[in-house]
mmCIF file of C-alpha atoms and ligand atoms in Angstrom:
data_model
loop_
_atom_site.group_PDB
_atom_site.id
_atom_site.type_symbol
_atom_site.label_atom_id
_atom_site.label_comp_id
_atom_site.label_asym_id
_atom_site.label_seq_id
_atom_site.Cartn_x
_atom_site.Cartn_y
_atom_site.Cartn_z
ATOM 1 C CA MET A 21 -51.400 131.718 119.475
ATOM 2 C CA THR A 22 -50.431 128.098 119.557
ATOM 3 C CA VAL A 23 -49.955 125.348 117.028
ATOM 4 C CA ALA A 24 -52.948 123.619 118.643
ATOM 5 C CA ALA A 25 -55.257 126.321 117.275
ATOM 6 C CA LEU A 26 -53.811 125.792 113.800
ATOM 7 C CA THR A 27 -54.258 122.019 114.110
ATOM 8 C CA GLN A 28 -57.877 122.493 115.127
ATOM 9 C CA LEU A 29 -58.572 124.808 112.193
ATOM 10 C CA LEU A 30 -56.969 122.404 109.686
ATOM 11 C CA ALA A 31 -58.731 119.374 111.198
ATOM 12 C CA GLY A 32 -62.124 120.857 110.407
ATOM 13 C CA ALA A 33 -61.276 122.046 106.898
ATOM 14 C CA THR A 34 -61.961 120.339 103.581
ATOM 15 C CA ARG A 35 -60.980 123.003 101.037
ATOM 16 C CA ILE A 36 -57.653 124.304 102.277
ATOM 17 C CA VAL A 37 -55.686 126.564 99.958
ATOM 18 C CA ALA A 38 -52.064 127.210 100.910
ATOM 19 C CA PHE A 39 -50.366 130.451 99.959
ATOM 20 C CA THR A 40 -46.603 130.210 100.277
ATOM 21 C CA GLY A 41 -43.700 132.657 100.108
ATOM 22 C CA ALA A 42 -39.923 132.634 100.413
ATOM 23 C CA GLY A 43 -40.066 131.580 104.079
ATOM 24 C CA ILE A 44 -41.116 128.027 103.202
ATOM 25 C CA SER A 45 -38.029 127.537 101.041
ATOM 26 C CA THR A 46 -35.316 129.169 103.169
ATOM 27 C CA GLU A 47 -35.111 125.904 105.135
ATOM 28 C CA SER A 48 -34.289 124.211 101.812
ATOM 29 C CA GLY A 49 -31.365 126.605 101.417
ATOM 30 C CA ILE A 50 -33.007 128.911 98.865
ATOM 31 C CA PRO A 51 -31.759 132.410 99.662
ATOM 32 C CA ASP A 52 -34.353 135.069 100.400
ATOM 33 C CA PHE A 53 -33.796 138.437 98.715
ATOM 34 C CA ARG A 54 -33.810 139.988 102.158
ATOM 35 C CA SER A 55 -31.317 137.583 103.706
ATOM 36 C CA PRO A 56 -27.865 139.034 104.292
ATOM 37 C CA GLY A 57 -24.849 137.485 102.605
ATOM 38 C CA GLY A 58 -24.642 134.853 99.915
ATOM 39 C CA ILE A 59 -25.710 135.333 96.359
ATOM 40 C CA TRP A 60 -27.356 138.732 96.841
ATOM 41 C CA THR A 61 -24.052 140.335 97.799
ATOM 42 C CA ARG A 62 -22.888 139.574 94.243
ATOM 43 C CA TYR A 63 -26.094 140.234 92.329
ATOM 44 C CA ASP A 64 -28.512 143.074 92.873
ATOM 45 C CA PRO A 65 -31.946 141.706 91.903
ATOM 46 C CA ARG A 66 -33.079 145.275 91.153
ATOM 47 C CA GLU A 67 -30.589 145.322 88.294
ATOM 48 C CA PHE A 68 -32.607 142.661 86.490
ATOM 49 C CA THR A 69 -35.697 144.639 85.619
ATOM 50 C CA PHE A 70 -37.665 143.455 82.612
ATOM 51 C CA ASP A 71 -36.891 146.626 80.621
ATOM 52 C CA ARG A 72 -33.153 146.435 81.275
ATOM 53 C CA TYR A 73 -33.154 142.745 80.347
ATOM 54 C CA VAL A 74 -34.790 143.587 77.028
ATOM 55 C CA VAL A 75 -32.338 146.333 76.029
ATOM 56 C CA SER A 76 -29.042 145.069 77.428
ATOM 57 C CA ALA A 77 -27.138 141.950 76.364
ATOM 58 C CA GLU A 78 -24.857 142.520 79.353
ATOM 59 C CA VAL A 79 -27.809 142.424 81.769
ATOM 60 C CA ARG A 80 -28.960 139.197 80.079
ATOM 61 C CA ARG A 81 -25.508 137.641 80.509
ATOM 62 C CA ARG A 82 -25.421 138.581 84.201
ATOM 63 C CA SER A 83 -28.965 137.316 84.640
ATOM 64 C CA TRP A 84 -28.058 133.897 83.198
ATOM 65 C CA ALA A 85 -25.027 133.740 85.498
ATOM 66 C CA MET A 86 -27.254 134.511 88.491
ATOM 67 C CA ARG A 87 -29.821 131.901 87.379
ATOM 68 C CA ARG A 88 -27.149 129.278 87.002
ATOM 69 C CA GLU A 89 -25.860 129.984 90.486
ATOM 70 C CA LEU A 90 -29.355 129.852 91.997
ATOM 71 C CA LEU A 91 -30.141 126.538 90.301
ATOM 72 C CA ALA A 92 -26.770 124.969 91.118
ATOM 73 C CA GLY A 93 -27.683 124.310 94.741
ATOM 74 C CA ALA A 94 -29.607 121.051 94.110
ATOM 75 C CA HIS A 95 -32.193 122.175 96.648
ATOM 76 C CA GLU A 96 -34.584 119.605 98.083
ATOM 77 C CA PRO A 97 -38.106 120.134 99.393
ATOM 78 C CA ASN A 98 -38.352 120.215 103.177
ATOM 79 C CA ALA A 99 -40.847 118.908 105.720
ATOM 80 C CA ALA A 100 -43.180 121.886 105.216
ATOM 81 C CA HIS A 101 -43.435 121.272 101.448
ATOM 82 C CA ARG A 102 -44.112 117.590 102.134
ATOM 83 C CA ALA A 103 -46.784 118.374 104.745
ATOM 84 C CA LEU A 104 -48.742 120.355 102.137
ATOM 85 C CA ALA A 105 -48.466 117.478 99.650
ATOM 86 C CA GLU A 106 -49.834 115.168 102.363
ATOM 87 C CA LEU A 107 -52.809 117.451 102.916
ATOM 88 C CA GLU A 108 -53.540 117.321 99.184
ATOM 89 C CA ASP A 109 -53.169 113.521 99.100
ATOM 90 C CA ALA A 110 -55.651 113.304 101.976
ATOM 91 C CA GLY A 111 -58.173 115.256 99.917
ATOM 92 C CA ARG A 112 -58.140 118.233 102.272
ATOM 93 C CA LEU A 113 -56.073 120.733 100.317
ATOM 94 C CA VAL A 114 -57.245 122.006 96.939
ATOM 95 C CA ALA A 115 -54.227 123.942 95.748
ATOM 96 C CA VAL A 116 -50.942 125.576 96.622
ATOM 97 C CA VAL A 117 -50.573 129.139 95.383
ATOM 98 C CA THR A 118 -46.943 130.172 95.621
ATOM 99 C CA GLN A 119 -44.808 133.278 95.196
ATOM 100 C CA ASN A 120 -41.778 130.999 94.849
ATOM 101 C CA THR A 121 -40.236 130.011 91.531
ATOM 102 C CA ASP A 122 -38.153 127.101 92.842
ATOM 103 C CA GLY A 123 -40.428 124.161 91.931
ATOM 104 C CA LEU A 124 -40.056 122.613 95.387
ATOM 105 C CA HIS A 125 -43.804 122.099 95.904
ATOM 106 C CA GLN A 126 -43.973 119.925 92.793
ATOM 107 C CA ALA A 127 -40.788 118.125 93.873
ATOM 108 C CA ALA A 128 -42.509 117.319 97.187
ATOM 109 C CA GLY A 129 -45.491 115.810 95.367
ATOM 110 C CA SER A 130 -47.983 118.695 95.232
ATOM 111 C CA ARG A 131 -50.042 118.447 92.052
ATOM 112 C CA GLU A 132 -52.175 121.600 91.902
ATOM 113 C CA VAL A 133 -49.613 124.394 92.136
ATOM 114 C CA VAL A 134 -50.198 127.951 90.923
ATOM 115 C CA GLU A 135 -46.894 129.788 90.480
ATOM 116 C CA ILE A 136 -47.885 133.451 90.417
ATOM 117 C CA HIS A 137 -44.288 134.584 89.796
ATOM 118 C CA GLY A 138 -43.569 131.848 87.255
ATOM 119 C CA THR A 139 -40.873 129.188 87.443
ATOM 120 C CA SER A 140 -37.099 129.343 87.342
ATOM 121 C CA ARG A 141 -37.033 125.729 86.092
ATOM 122 C CA ALA A 142 -38.017 126.839 82.595
ATOM 123 C CA VAL A 143 -37.146 129.499 80.035
ATOM 124 C CA THR A 144 -39.489 131.118 77.573
ATOM 125 C CA CYS A 145 -39.439 133.293 74.476
ATOM 126 C CA ILE A 146 -40.372 136.913 75.236
ATOM 127 C CA GLY A 147 -40.014 138.097 71.626
ATOM 128 C CA GLU A 148 -38.989 141.746 71.198
ATOM 129 C CA PRO A 149 -41.273 143.431 73.741
ATOM 130 C CA THR A 150 -41.699 147.199 73.772
ATOM 131 C CA SER A 151 -43.418 147.364 77.168
ATOM 132 C CA GLY A 152 -43.389 145.327 80.379
ATOM 133 C CA VAL A 153 -45.436 142.594 78.734
ATOM 134 C CA PRO A 154 -43.684 139.584 77.159
ATOM 135 C CA ALA A 155 -44.423 139.221 73.442
ATOM 136 C CA GLY A 156 -43.069 135.749 72.829
ATOM 137 C CA CYS A 157 -44.017 133.146 70.236
ATOM 138 C CA GLY A 158 -44.776 130.457 72.818
ATOM 139 C CA PHE A 159 -41.392 128.698 72.816
ATOM 140 C CA ARG A 160 -40.639 127.166 76.198
ATOM 141 C CA ALA A 161 -37.867 124.829 77.356
ATOM 142 C CA PRO A 162 -36.214 123.579 80.557
ATOM 143 C CA ALA A 163 -33.675 126.022 82.029
ATOM 144 C CA SER A 164 -30.910 123.599 80.995
ATOM 145 C CA TRP A 165 -31.658 124.521 77.356
ATOM 146 C CA ALA A 166 -30.192 127.984 77.943
ATOM 147 C CA PHE A 167 -27.172 126.797 79.904
ATOM 148 C CA GLU A 168 -26.275 124.231 77.234
ATOM 149 C CA ARG A 169 -26.232 126.997 74.620
ATOM 150 C CA ILE A 170 -24.211 129.317 76.833
ATOM 151 C CA ASP A 171 -21.688 126.535 77.469
ATOM 152 C CA GLY A 172 -21.558 125.989 73.717
ATOM 153 C CA GLY A 173 -20.360 129.580 73.201
ATOM 154 C CA ASP A 174 -23.651 131.448 72.612
ATOM 155 C CA ASP A 175 -23.772 133.729 75.642
ATOM 156 C CA ASP A 176 -27.062 135.416 74.637
ATOM 157 C CA PRO A 177 -29.229 132.554 73.353
ATOM 158 C CA ARG A 178 -32.171 133.482 71.124
ATOM 159 C CA CYS A 179 -35.451 131.715 70.454
ATOM 160 C CA PRO A 180 -34.941 128.880 67.920
ATOM 161 C CA ASP A 181 -38.399 129.496 66.446
ATOM 162 C CA CYS A 182 -38.600 133.293 66.028
ATOM 163 C CA ASP A 183 -35.161 134.655 67.043
ATOM 164 C CA GLY A 184 -36.783 136.623 69.886
ATOM 165 C CA LEU A 185 -35.238 137.105 73.322
ATOM 166 C CA VAL A 186 -35.334 134.197 75.751
ATOM 167 C CA LYS A 187 -35.745 134.723 79.483
ATOM 168 C CA SER A 188 -36.260 132.702 82.624
ATOM 169 C CA ALA A 189 -40.005 131.918 82.855
ATOM 170 C CA THR A 190 -40.270 134.038 85.981
ATOM 171 C CA VAL A 191 -41.912 137.403 86.528
ATOM 172 C CA SER A 192 -39.061 139.921 86.598
ATOM 173 C CA PHE A 193 -39.164 143.282 88.347
ATOM 174 C CA GLY A 194 -41.171 145.630 86.149
ATOM 175 C CA GLN A 195 -42.809 142.756 84.253
ATOM 176 C CA ALA A 196 -46.572 142.271 84.086
ATOM 177 C CA MET A 197 -47.841 139.327 86.142
ATOM 178 C CA PHE A 198 -49.194 136.268 84.301
ATOM 179 C CA PRO A 199 -52.961 136.922 84.106
ATOM 180 C CA ASP A 200 -53.921 133.222 84.023
ATOM 181 C CA ALA A 201 -52.005 132.509 87.228
ATOM 182 C CA LEU A 202 -53.484 135.518 89.004
ATOM 183 C CA GLU A 203 -56.976 134.489 88.002
ATOM 184 C CA ALA A 204 -56.433 130.909 89.192
ATOM 185 C CA ALA A 205 -54.996 132.182 92.479
ATOM 186 C CA ALA A 206 -57.993 134.441 93.091
ATOM 187 C CA GLU A 207 -60.431 131.637 92.255
ATOM 188 C CA HIS A 208 -58.744 129.284 94.693
ATOM 189 C CA ALA A 209 -58.556 131.911 97.438
ATOM 190 C CA THR A 210 -62.229 132.787 97.180
ATOM 191 C CA SER A 211 -63.446 129.168 97.144
ATOM 192 C CA ALA A 212 -61.312 127.993 100.089
ATOM 193 C CA ASP A 213 -62.663 127.260 103.539
ATOM 194 C CA VAL A 214 -59.216 127.941 105.013
ATOM 195 C CA LEU A 215 -56.495 130.056 103.456
ATOM 196 C CA LEU A 216 -53.230 128.973 105.041
ATOM 197 C CA THR A 217 -50.421 131.452 104.352
ATOM 198 C CA ILE A 218 -46.908 130.222 105.042
ATOM 199 C CA GLY A 219 -43.611 132.083 104.943
ATOM 200 C CA SER A 220 -44.917 135.155 103.172
ATOM 201 C CA SER A 221 -44.530 138.647 104.565
ATOM 202 C CA LEU A 222 -47.805 139.452 102.721
ATOM 203 C CA GLN A 223 -46.415 142.817 101.665
ATOM 204 C CA VAL A 224 -46.165 142.471 97.884
ATOM 205 C CA TYR A 225 -49.306 143.164 95.879
ATOM 206 C CA PRO A 226 -51.265 141.799 94.103
ATOM 207 C CA ALA A 227 -50.370 138.595 95.968
ATOM 208 C CA ALA A 228 -50.984 140.214 99.329
ATOM 209 C CA GLY A 229 -54.572 140.837 98.257
ATOM 210 C CA LEU A 230 -55.352 137.112 98.496
ATOM 211 C CA PRO A 231 -55.846 136.932 102.288
ATOM 212 C CA GLN A 232 -58.281 139.829 102.092
ATOM 213 C CA ALA A 233 -60.149 138.231 99.173
ATOM 214 C CA ALA A 234 -60.362 134.875 100.938
ATOM 215 C CA ARG A 235 -61.571 136.472 104.168
ATOM 216 C CA SER A 236 -64.230 138.497 102.332
ATOM 217 C CA ALA A 237 -65.467 135.301 100.637
ATOM 218 C CA GLY A 238 -65.931 133.640 104.022
ATOM 219 C CA ALA A 239 -62.710 131.660 104.457
ATOM 220 C CA SER A 240 -60.843 131.380 107.713
ATOM 221 C CA LEU A 241 -57.334 132.776 107.604
ATOM 222 C CA ALA A 242 -54.291 131.129 109.186
ATOM 223 C CA ILE A 243 -50.846 132.730 109.052
ATOM 224 C CA VAL A 244 -47.579 130.917 109.714
ATOM 225 C CA ASN A 245 -44.594 133.243 109.499
ATOM 226 C CA ASP A 246 -41.512 134.021 111.537
ATOM 227 C CA GLU A 247 -42.272 137.751 111.536
ATOM 228 C CA PRO A 248 -45.447 139.825 111.928
ATOM 229 C CA THR A 249 -47.505 140.495 108.790
ATOM 230 C CA PRO A 250 -49.970 143.296 108.016
ATOM 231 C CA PHE A 251 -52.785 140.710 108.106
ATOM 232 C CA ASP A 252 -52.185 139.243 111.563
ATOM 233 C CA ALA A 253 -55.070 141.221 113.072
ATOM 234 C CA LEU A 254 -57.416 139.849 110.393
ATOM 235 C CA ALA A 255 -56.371 136.221 110.897
ATOM 236 C CA ASP A 256 -58.188 133.532 112.876
ATOM 237 C CA VAL A 257 -54.892 131.868 113.761
ATOM 238 C CA VAL A 258 -51.375 133.295 113.749
ATOM 239 C CA VAL A 259 -48.404 131.053 114.483
ATOM 240 C CA ARG A 260 -45.049 132.772 114.728
ATOM 241 C CA GLY A 261 -42.400 130.313 113.648
ATOM 242 C CA ARG A 262 -40.576 128.573 110.845
ATOM 243 C CA ALA A 263 -42.652 126.583 108.396
ATOM 244 C CA GLY A 264 -40.598 123.399 108.743
ATOM 245 C CA GLU A 265 -40.998 123.432 112.509
ATOM 246 C CA VAL A 266 -44.704 124.321 112.658
ATOM 247 C CA LEU A 267 -46.421 122.621 109.732
ATOM 248 C CA PRO A 268 -45.436 118.924 109.840
ATOM 249 C CA GLY A 269 -46.741 118.428 113.384
ATOM 250 C CA ALA A 270 -49.886 120.476 112.819
ATOM 251 C CA VAL A 271 -50.721 118.589 109.623
ATOM 252 C CA ALA A 272 -50.018 115.164 111.129
ATOM 253 C CA ASP A 273 -52.248 115.947 114.110
ATOM 254 C CA ALA A 274 -54.992 117.428 111.899
ATOM 255 C CA LEU A 275 -55.002 114.237 109.816
ATOM 256 C CA GLY A 276 -54.981 112.066 112.945
ATOM 257 C CA ARG A 277 -51.634 110.471 112.112
HETATM 258 ZN ZN1 ZN B 324 -39.923 132.818 69.885
#
């Protein structure tokens, strides 16, 4: 299908909810787990399971090194992030629900952002958990807090309030999702008139359940992705392409700009 069909769908919508995945940020230089080369040749993300993080100081040290490298890129939002912020400014988009942890939607000006996998811009106390559920005291700080301590010689920084473990405020492999974020995501998806998914392969549950939930609640479904997804047959509009090339034009036309 064509971008024109997407434009038409967006032009008639007043409660758009965007659901974004790694594909919207690759054009900002954020490496996708699946992309060959780069950072993932040096770090295996499967090594950093929640349970291993809890029991191993060495895994925590390697995890901080990986985080530092990921954050060092000074990544900027791209035209697709900005197009979604414009839709929100125009009163047509209610929320962005994202699988990304990079903070680029907020950097582009989006205000209502639900980060279902947390954020890599912050760290949080996880206490001394005995299962996949964080048991922290509530301490939270910018990611720089951890790096300042590591640079000061403490390579396994602990919570200043309760001496518990501190971890990136992301959802690690094997870690329970944040229930508040999941609930907010489901509420947005089921009250949207259009669910616009961008750059997500829609293969990881529970996030991949959102298109189905939105469709069942009566929303139209639009999918922008550079590869097929399992939900293409269910969608009203499918545009095969990169977010930064498809969205800005479609949004500008839908807003009559
Ligand atoms: Zn604590």
